[in-house]
Tab-separated table of C-alpha atoms in Angstrom:
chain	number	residue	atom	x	y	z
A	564	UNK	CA	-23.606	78.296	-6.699
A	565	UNK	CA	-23.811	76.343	-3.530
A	566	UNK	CA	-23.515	72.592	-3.751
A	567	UNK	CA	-24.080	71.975	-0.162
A	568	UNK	CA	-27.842	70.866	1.112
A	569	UNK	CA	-29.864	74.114	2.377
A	570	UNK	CA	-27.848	75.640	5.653
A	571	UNK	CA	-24.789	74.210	4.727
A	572	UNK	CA	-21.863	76.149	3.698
A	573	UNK	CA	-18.227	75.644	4.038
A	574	UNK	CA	-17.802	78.304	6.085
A	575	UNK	CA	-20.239	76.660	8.987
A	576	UNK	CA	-18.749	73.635	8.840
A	577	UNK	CA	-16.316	74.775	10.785
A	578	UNK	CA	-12.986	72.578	11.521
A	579	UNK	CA	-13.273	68.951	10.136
A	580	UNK	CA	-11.516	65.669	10.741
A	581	UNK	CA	-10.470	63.498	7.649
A	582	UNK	CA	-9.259	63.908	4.520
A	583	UNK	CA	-8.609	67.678	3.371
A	584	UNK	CA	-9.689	68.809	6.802
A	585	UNK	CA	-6.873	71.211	8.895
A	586	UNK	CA	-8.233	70.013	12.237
A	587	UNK	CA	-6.637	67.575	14.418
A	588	UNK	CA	-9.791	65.822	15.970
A	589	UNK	CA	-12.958	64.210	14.565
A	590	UNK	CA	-15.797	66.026	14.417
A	591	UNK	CA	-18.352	65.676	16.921
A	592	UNK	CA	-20.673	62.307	17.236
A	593	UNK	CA	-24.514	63.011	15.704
A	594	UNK	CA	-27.072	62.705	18.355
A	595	UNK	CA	-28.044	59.297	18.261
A	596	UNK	CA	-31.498	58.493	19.651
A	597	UNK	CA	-30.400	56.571	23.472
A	598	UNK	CA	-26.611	58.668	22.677
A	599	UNK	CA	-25.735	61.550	22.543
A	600	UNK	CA	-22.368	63.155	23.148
A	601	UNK	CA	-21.564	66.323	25.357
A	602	UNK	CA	-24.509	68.170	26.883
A	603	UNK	CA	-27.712	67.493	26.259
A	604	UNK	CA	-29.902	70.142	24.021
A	605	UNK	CA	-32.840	71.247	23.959
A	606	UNK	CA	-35.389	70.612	21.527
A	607	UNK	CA	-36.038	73.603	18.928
A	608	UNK	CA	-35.111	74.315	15.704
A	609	UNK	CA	-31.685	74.941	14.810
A	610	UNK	CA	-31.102	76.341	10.950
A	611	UNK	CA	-27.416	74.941	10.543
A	612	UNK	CA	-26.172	71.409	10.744
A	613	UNK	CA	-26.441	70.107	14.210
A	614	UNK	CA	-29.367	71.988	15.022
A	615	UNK	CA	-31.990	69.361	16.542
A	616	UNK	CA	-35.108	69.031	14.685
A	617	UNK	CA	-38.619	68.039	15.919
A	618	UNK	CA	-38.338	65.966	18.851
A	619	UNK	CA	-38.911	62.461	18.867
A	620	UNK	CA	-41.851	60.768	19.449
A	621	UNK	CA	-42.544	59.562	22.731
A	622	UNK	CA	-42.587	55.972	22.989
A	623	UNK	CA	-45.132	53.906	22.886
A	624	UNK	CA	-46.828	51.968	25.634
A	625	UNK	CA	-45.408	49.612	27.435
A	626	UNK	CA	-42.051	50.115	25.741
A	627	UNK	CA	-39.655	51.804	28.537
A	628	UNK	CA	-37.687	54.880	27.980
A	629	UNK	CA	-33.948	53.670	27.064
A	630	UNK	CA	-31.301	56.232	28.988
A	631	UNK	CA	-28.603	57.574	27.283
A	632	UNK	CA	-25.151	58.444	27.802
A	633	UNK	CA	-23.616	61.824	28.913
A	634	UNK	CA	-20.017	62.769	27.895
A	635	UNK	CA	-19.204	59.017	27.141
A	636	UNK	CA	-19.436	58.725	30.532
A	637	UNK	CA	-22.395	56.326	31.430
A	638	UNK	CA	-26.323	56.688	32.319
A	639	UNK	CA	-27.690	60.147	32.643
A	640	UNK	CA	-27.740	61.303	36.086
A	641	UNK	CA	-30.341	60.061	37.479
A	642	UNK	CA	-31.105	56.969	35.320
A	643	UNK	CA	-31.142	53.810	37.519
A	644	UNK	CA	-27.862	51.432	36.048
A	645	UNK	CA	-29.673	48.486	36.872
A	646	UNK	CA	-32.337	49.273	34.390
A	647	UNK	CA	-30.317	48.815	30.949
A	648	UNK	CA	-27.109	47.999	30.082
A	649	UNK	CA	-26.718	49.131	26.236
A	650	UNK	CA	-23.356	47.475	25.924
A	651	UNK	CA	-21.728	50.785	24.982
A	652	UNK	CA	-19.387	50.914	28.224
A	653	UNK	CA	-17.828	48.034	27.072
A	654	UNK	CA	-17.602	49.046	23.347
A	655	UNK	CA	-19.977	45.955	22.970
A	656	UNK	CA	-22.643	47.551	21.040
A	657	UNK	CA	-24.141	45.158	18.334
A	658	UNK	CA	-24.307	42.514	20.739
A	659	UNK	CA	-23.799	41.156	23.668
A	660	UNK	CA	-21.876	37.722	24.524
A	661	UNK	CA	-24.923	36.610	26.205
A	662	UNK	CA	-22.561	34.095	28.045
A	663	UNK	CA	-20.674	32.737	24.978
A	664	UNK	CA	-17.482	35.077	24.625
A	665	UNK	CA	-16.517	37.715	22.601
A	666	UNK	CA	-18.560	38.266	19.286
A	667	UNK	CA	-21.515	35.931	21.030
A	668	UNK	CA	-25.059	36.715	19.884
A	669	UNK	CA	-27.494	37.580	23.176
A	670	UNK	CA	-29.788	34.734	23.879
A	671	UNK	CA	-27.459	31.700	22.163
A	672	UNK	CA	-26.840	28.129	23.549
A	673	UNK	CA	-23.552	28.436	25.120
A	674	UNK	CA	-21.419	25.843	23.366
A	675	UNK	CA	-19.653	23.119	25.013
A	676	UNK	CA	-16.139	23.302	25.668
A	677	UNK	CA	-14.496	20.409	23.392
A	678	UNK	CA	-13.610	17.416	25.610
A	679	UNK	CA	-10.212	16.276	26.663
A	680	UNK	CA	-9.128	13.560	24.698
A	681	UNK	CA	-9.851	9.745	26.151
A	682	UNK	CA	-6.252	7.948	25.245
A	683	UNK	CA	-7.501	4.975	27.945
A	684	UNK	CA	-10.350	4.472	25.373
A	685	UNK	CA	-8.058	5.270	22.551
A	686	UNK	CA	-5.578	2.551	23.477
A	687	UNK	CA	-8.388	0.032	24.040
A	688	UNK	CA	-10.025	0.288	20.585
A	689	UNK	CA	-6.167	0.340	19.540
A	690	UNK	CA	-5.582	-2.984	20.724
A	691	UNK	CA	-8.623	-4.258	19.735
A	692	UNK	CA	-8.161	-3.415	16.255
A	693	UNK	CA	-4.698	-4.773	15.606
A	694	UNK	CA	-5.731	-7.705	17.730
A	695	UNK	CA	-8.385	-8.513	14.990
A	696	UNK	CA	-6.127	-7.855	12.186
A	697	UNK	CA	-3.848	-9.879	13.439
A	698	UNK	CA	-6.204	-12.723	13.960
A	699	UNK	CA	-7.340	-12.050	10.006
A	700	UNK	CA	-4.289	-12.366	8.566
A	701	UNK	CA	-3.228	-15.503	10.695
A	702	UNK	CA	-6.760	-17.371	9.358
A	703	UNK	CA	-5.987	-16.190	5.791
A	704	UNK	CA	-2.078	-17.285	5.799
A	705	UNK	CA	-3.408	-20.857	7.421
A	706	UNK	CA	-5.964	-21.424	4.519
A	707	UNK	CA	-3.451	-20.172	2.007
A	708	UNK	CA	-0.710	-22.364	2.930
A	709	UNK	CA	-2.936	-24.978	3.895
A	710	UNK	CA	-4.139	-24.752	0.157
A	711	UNK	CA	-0.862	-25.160	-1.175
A	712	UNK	CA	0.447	-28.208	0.020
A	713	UNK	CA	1.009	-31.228	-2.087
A	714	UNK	CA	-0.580	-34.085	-0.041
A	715	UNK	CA	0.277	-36.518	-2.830
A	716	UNK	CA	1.403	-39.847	-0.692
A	717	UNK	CA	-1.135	-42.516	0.808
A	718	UNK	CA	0.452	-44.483	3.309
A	719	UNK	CA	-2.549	-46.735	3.845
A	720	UNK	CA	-1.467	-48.687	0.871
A	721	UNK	CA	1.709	-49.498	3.289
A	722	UNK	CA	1.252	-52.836	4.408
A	723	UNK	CA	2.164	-55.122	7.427
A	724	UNK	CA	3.151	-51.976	9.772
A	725	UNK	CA	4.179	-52.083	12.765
A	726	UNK	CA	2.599	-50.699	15.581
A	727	UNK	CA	3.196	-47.022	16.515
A	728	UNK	CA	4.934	-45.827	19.369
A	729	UNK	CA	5.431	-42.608	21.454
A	730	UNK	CA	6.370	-39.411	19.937
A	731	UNK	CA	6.328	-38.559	15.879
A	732	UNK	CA	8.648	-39.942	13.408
A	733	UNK	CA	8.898	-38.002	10.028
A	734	UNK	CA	11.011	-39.321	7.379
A	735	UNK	CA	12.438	-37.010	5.173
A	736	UNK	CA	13.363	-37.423	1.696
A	737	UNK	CA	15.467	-35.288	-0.602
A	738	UNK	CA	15.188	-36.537	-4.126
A	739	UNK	CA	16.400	-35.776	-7.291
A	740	UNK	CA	13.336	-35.063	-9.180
A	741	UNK	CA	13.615	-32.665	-12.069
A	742	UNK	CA	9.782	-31.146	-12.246
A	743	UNK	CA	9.525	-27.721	-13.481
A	744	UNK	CA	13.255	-27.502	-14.380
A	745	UNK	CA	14.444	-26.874	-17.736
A	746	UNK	CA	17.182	-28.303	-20.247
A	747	UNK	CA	18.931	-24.980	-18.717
A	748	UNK	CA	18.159	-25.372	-15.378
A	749	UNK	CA	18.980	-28.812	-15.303
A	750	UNK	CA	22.580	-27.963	-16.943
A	751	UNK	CA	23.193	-24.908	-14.217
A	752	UNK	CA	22.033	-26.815	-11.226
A	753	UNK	CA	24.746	-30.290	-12.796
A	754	UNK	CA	21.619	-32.630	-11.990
A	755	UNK	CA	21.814	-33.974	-15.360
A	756	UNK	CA	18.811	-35.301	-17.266
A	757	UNK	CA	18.155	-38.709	-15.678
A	758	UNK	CA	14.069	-39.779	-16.081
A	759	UNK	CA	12.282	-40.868	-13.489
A	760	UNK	CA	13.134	-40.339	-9.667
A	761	UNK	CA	15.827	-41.413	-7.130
A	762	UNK	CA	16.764	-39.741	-3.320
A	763	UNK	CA	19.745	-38.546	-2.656
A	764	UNK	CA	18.649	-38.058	1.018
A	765	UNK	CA	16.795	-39.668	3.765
A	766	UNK	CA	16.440	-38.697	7.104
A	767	UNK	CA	14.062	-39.919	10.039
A	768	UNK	CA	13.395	-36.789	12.599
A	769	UNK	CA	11.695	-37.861	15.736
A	770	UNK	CA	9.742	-35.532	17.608
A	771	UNK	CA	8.996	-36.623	21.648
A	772	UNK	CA	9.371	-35.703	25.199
A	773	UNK	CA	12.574	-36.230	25.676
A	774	UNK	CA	14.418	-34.301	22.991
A	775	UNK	CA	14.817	-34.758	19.338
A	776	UNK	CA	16.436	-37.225	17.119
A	777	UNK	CA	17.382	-36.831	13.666
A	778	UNK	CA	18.651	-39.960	11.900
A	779	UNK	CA	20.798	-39.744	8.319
A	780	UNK	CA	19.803	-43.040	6.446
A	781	UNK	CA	22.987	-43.757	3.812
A	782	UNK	CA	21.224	-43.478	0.088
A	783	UNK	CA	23.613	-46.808	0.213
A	784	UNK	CA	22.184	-48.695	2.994
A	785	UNK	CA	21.448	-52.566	2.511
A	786	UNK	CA	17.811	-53.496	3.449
A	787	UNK	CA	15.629	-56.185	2.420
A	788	UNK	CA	13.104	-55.313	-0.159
A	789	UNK	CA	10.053	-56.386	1.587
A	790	UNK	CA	6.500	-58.152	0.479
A	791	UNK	CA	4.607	-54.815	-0.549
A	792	UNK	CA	1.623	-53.070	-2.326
A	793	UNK	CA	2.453	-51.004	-5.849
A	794	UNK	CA	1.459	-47.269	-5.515
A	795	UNK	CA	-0.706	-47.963	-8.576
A	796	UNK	CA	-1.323	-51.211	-9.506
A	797	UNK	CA	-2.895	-52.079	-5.884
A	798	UNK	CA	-1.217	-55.445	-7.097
A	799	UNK	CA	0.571	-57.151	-3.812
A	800	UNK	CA	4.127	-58.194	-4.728
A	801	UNK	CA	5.706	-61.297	-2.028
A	802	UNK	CA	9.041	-60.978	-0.407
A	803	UNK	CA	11.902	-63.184	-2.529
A	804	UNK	CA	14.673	-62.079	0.556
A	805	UNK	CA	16.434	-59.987	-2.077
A	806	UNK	CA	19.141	-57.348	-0.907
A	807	UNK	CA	18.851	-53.604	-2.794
A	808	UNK	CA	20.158	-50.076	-1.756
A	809	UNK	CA	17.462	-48.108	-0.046
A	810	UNK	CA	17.707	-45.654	-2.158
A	811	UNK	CA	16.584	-48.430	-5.168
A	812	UNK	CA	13.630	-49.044	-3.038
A	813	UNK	CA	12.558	-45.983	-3.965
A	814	UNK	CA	13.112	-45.915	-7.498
A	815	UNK	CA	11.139	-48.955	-7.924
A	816	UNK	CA	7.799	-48.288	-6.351
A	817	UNK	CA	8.371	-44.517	-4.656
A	818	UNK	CA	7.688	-43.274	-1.527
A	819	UNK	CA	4.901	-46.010	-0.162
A	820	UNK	CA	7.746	-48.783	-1.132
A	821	UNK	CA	10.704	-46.780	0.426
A	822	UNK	CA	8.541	-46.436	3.572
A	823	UNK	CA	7.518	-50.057	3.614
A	824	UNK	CA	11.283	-51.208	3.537
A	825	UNK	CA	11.979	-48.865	6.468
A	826	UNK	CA	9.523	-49.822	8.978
A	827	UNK	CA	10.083	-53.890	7.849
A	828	UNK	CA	13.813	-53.376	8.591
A	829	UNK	CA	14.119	-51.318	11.526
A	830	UNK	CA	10.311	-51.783	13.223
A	831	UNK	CA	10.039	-47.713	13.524
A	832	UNK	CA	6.574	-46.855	12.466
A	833	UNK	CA	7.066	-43.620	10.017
A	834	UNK	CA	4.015	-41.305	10.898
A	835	UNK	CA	4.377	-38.268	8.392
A	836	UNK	CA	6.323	-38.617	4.699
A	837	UNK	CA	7.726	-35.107	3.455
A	838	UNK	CA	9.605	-34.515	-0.166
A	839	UNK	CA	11.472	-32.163	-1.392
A	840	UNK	CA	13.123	-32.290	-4.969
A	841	UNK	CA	15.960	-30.415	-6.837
A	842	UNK	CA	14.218	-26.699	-8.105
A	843	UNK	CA	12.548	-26.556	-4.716
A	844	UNK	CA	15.389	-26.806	-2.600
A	845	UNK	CA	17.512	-24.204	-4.546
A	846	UNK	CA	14.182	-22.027	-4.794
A	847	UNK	CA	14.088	-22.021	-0.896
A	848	UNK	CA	17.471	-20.886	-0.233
A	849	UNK	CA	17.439	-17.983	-2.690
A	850	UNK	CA	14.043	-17.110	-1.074
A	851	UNK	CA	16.007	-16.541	2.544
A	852	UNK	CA	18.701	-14.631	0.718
A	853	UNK	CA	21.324	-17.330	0.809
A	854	UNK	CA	22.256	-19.718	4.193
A	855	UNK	CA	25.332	-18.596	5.938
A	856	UNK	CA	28.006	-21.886	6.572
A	857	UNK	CA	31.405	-22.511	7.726
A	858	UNK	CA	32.996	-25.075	5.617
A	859	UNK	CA	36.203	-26.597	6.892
A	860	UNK	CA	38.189	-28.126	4.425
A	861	UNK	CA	38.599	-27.071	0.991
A	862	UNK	CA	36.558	-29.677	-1.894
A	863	UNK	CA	35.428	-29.905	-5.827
A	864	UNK	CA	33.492	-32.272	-7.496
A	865	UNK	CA	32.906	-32.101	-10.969
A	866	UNK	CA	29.336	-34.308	-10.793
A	867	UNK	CA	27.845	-31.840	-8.542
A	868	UNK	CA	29.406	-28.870	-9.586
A	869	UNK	CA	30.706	-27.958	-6.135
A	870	UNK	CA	34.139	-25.883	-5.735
A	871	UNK	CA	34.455	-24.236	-2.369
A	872	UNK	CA	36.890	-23.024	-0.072
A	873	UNK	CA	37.242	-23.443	3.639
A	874	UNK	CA	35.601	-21.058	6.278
A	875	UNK	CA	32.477	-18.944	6.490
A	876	UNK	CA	30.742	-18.131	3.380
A	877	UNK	CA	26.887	-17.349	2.167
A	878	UNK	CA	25.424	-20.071	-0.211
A	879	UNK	CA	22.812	-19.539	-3.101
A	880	UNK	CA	20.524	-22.464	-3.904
A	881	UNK	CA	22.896	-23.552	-6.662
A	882	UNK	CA	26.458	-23.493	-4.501
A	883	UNK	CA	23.903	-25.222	-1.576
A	884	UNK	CA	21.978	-28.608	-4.125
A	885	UNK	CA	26.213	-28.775	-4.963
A	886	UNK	CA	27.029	-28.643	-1.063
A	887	UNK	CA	24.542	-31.173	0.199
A	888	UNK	CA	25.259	-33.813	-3.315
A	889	UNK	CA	28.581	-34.282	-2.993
A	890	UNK	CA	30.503	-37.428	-2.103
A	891	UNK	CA	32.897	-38.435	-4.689
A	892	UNK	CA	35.241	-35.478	-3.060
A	893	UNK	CA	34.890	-37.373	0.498
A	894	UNK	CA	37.059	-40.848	1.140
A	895	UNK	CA	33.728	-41.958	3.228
A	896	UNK	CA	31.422	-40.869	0.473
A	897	UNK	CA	28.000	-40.894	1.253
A	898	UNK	CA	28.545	-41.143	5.199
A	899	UNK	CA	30.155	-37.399	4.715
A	900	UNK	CA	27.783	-36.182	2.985
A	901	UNK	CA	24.912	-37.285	5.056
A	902	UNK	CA	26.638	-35.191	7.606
A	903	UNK	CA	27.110	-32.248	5.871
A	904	UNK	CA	23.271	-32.633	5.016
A	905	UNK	CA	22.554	-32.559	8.149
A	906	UNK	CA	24.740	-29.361	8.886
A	907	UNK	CA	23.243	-27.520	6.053
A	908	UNK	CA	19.936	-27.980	7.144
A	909	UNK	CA	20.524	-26.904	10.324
A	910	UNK	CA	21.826	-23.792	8.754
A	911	UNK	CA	18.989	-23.483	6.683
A	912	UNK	CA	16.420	-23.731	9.668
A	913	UNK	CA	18.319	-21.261	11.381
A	914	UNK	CA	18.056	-18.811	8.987
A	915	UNK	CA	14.204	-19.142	8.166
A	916	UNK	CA	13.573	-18.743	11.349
A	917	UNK	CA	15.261	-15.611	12.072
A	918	UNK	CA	13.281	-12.229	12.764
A	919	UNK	CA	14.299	-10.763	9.877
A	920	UNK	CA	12.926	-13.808	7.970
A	921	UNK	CA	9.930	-14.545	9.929
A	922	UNK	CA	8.445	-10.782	10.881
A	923	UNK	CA	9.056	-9.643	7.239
A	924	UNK	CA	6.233	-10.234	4.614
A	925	UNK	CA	8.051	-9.423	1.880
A	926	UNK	CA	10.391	-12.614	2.686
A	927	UNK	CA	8.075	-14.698	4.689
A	928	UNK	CA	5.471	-15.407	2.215
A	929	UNK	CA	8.094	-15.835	-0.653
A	930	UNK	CA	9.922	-18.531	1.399
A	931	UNK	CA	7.016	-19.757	2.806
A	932	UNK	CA	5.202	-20.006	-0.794
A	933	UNK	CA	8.509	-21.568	-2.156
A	934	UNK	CA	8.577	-24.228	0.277
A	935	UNK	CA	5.147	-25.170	-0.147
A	936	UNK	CA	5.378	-25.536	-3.510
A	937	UNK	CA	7.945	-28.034	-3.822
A	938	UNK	CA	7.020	-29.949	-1.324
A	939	UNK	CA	5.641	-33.417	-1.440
A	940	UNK	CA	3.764	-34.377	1.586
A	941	UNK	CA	1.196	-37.355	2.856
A	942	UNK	CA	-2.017	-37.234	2.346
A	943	UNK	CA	-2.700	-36.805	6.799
A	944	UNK	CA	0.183	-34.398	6.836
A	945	UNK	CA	-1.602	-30.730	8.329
A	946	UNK	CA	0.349	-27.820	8.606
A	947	UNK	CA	0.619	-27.746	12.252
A	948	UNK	CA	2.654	-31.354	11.913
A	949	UNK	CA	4.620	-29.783	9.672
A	950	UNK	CA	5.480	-26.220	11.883
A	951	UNK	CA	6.322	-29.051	14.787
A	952	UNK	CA	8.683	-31.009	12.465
A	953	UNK	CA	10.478	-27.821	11.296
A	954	UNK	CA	10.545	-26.315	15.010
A	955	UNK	CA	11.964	-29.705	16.021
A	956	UNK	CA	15.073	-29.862	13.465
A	957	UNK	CA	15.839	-26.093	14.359
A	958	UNK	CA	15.774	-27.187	17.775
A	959	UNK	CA	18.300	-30.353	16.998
A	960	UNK	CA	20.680	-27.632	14.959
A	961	UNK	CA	20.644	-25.249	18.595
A	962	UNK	CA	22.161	-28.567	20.788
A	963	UNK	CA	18.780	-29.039	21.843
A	964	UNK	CA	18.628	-32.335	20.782
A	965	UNK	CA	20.448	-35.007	19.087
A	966	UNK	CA	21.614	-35.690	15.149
A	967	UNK	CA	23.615	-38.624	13.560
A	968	UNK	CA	23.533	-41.671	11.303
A	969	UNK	CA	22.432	-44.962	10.829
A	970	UNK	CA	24.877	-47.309	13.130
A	971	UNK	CA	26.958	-49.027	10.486
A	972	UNK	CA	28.569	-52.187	10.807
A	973	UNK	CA	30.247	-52.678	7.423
A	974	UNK	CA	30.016	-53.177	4.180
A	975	UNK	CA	28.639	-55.524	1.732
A	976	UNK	CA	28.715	-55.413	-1.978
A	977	UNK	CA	29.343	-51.823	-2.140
A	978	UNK	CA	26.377	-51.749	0.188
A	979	UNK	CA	26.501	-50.389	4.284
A	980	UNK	CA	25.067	-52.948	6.351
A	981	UNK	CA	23.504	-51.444	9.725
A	982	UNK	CA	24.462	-52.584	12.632
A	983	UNK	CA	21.122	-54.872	13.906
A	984	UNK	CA	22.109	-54.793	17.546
A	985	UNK	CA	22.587	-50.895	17.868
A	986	UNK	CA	19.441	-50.463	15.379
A	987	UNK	CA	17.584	-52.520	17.887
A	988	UNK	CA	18.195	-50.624	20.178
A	989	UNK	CA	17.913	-47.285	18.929
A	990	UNK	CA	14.595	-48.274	17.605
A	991	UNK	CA	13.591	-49.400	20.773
A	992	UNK	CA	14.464	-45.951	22.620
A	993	UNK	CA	12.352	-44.351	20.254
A	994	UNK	CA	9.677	-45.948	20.181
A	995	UNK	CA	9.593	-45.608	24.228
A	996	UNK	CA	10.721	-41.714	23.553
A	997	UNK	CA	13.599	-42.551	25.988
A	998	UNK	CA	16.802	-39.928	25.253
A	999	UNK	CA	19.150	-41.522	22.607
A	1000	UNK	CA	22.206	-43.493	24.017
A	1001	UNK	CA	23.513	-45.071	20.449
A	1002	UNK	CA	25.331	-43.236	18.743
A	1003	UNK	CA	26.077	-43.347	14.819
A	1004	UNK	CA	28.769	-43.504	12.390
């Protein structure tokens, strides 16, 4: 039995391409209606496969005759080629690019080639952007740090000033207060457990014209407690012309009294008051990584707990509270170690305000936010007078201006007198903002 349709037979199908077929070429294309392969044939039956059957229906009206190939080879002879273009020349036959490219469908928007990048524009929105960010973060770090500061000191209730002159005079105290230190700390750092306050340090930084001054005030220095207002009472207490060490000022009444007994025995009008006690100090250092010093001679002293050896060596904030207390080690005592106050904080300005302190967040903020927090500062102090009073004492630690102490004339009691003729005149330069010509002890 015959599974092939009705006139088909294996023996005329004759030589086949594909799979179980001997020959070695395809078999022929089917007449396609608009192709047909080889020569054209005539319509009749035909009893075997290939014959042509009934012949197609003419087309209908108004719908134009398509032409068809002969041999593969193009239109039939005779067929105009600019009448149709089937697409089968160019293999193209489900579709033509209609102006798009390969695989385009006939009749399609052409699409847009994509634009060339615009790095002008790119750049500009760019800078813009890190422009504003950079503004943002400025506004937020002001308000932050502006937040933070301890404006603590009123020195309206300073009375019988004297008059201001040119330029800004800050006086800065380091005292020895204990807040937010424990039994431990307080044992690690040798401050002991004293109550109450007292200042180790006290220096007057003027900021003019004409270069920078910064003055070391001996913790010993004789003044004249002056007629003043207490700090809490509001009570006003007269003058009795009794001699104390300026430092006692301080202890007595704090910082309104210390300032009063300042300005009444030099006439320099202090403009800005700025604290800084024990933790903070040693906080501050550690925040910077240590301050980098060169230390000349060799000293110990058991009451501050400092032991170092000459040349160049990287303090913490525990070797640096021992550095700047010390004075029993030092024949002149207190004068020494005003000066090597002084030279630390040079140091110490230095090193804040290095790049790698200053463009890095992750130590910026943490020095910044240490220093803020232990500071003590009056109650008109903004942060911009206290940028220009640090700028200013970096500036007098690069030779750009001029550091010393108090002119000293002697002794009395234990006490330094100041010399009244070159504190006269001092003052007097000052207050003009004329460069510095006296020079200190």
């Amino acid at each position: 039995m015959n599974d092939w349709p009705e006139g088909w037979s294996d023996e005329n199908r004759g030589p086949r391409y594909g799979r179980g077929s001997a020959g070695a070429q395809p078999e022929g294309a089917r007449v396609m209606r608009q192709v047909r392969r080889g020569p054209a044939v005539p319509p009749g039956p035909r009893s075997a496969y290939g014959d042509p059957g009934p012949a197609a229906p003419p087309y209908a009206a108004g719908v134009p005759q398509q032409p068809s190939y002969v041999d593969g080879q193009g239109y039939e002879e005779g067929a105009g080629h600019g009448d149709y273009d089937s697409g089968y020349n160019t293999g193209q036959v489900y579709g033509g690019t209609g102006g798009r490219g390969p695989g385009g469908t006939a009749g399609a928007p052409t699409r847009a080639p994509r634009p060339a990048p615009n790095w002008r524009r790119r750049i500009k929105w760019t800078a813009i952007t890190l422009a504003t960010l950079l503004v943002v973060t400025s506004v937020a770090t002001y308000f932050w740090a502006d937040s933070k500061l301890r404006r603590e000191v009123d020195l309206s209730k300073v009375i019988d000033r004297p008059e201001a002159g040119e330029g800004t005079n800050y006086l800065i105290v380091g005292s020895d207060s204990r807040e937010g230190m424990s039994k431990e700390d307080e044992k690690k750092l040798h401050t002991g457990g004293a109550e109450g306050k007292r200042t180790d340090s006290m220096m007057i930084l003027h900021v003019g014209d004409n270069g920078d001054t910064l003055i070391s005030l001996p913790r010993d220095s004789d003044v004249v407690v002056p007629s003043y207002q207490g700090s809490t009472s509001g009570k006003t207490y007269p003058a009795r012309g009794r001699h104390a060490k300026l430092n006692a000022t301080y202890a007595e009444d704090g910082p309104t009294l210390l300032v009063r007994a300042i300005e009444a025995n030099t006439g320099l009008h202090i403009d800005h008051y700025v604290e800084i006690g024990f933790q903070g100090f040693a906080n501050i250092v550690d925040s910077v990584g240590g301050v980098d010093i060169t230390i000349d001679k060799a000293f110990k002293d058991k009451w501050s707990g400092a032991d170092f050896k000459a040349g160049k060596q990287t303090l913490n904030g525990q070797q640096a509270l021992a550095f700047v207390r010390t004075r029993h080690a030092f024949a002149a005592s207190d004068l020494q170690r005003t000066k090597n106050q002084q030279k630390f904080l040079a140091a110490l300005a230095h090193q804040v305000a290095t790049p790698s302190t200053v463009l890095n967040p992750f130590k910026f903020y943490p020095t910044m936010g240490a220093g803020l927090d232990s500071l003590i500062v009056d109650k008109d102090m903004s942060l911009w007078d206290l940028a220009s009073m640090f700028w200013a004492m970096k500036g007098v630690s690069g030779g750009d201006g001029t550091s010393m102490n108090m002119p000293i004339s002697g002794s009395s009691g234990g006490n330094l007198v100041w010399d009244k003729a070159k504190v006269k005149t001092l003052v007097d330069e000052l207050n003009k903002d004329e460069k510095v010509t006296v020079s200190g002890n």
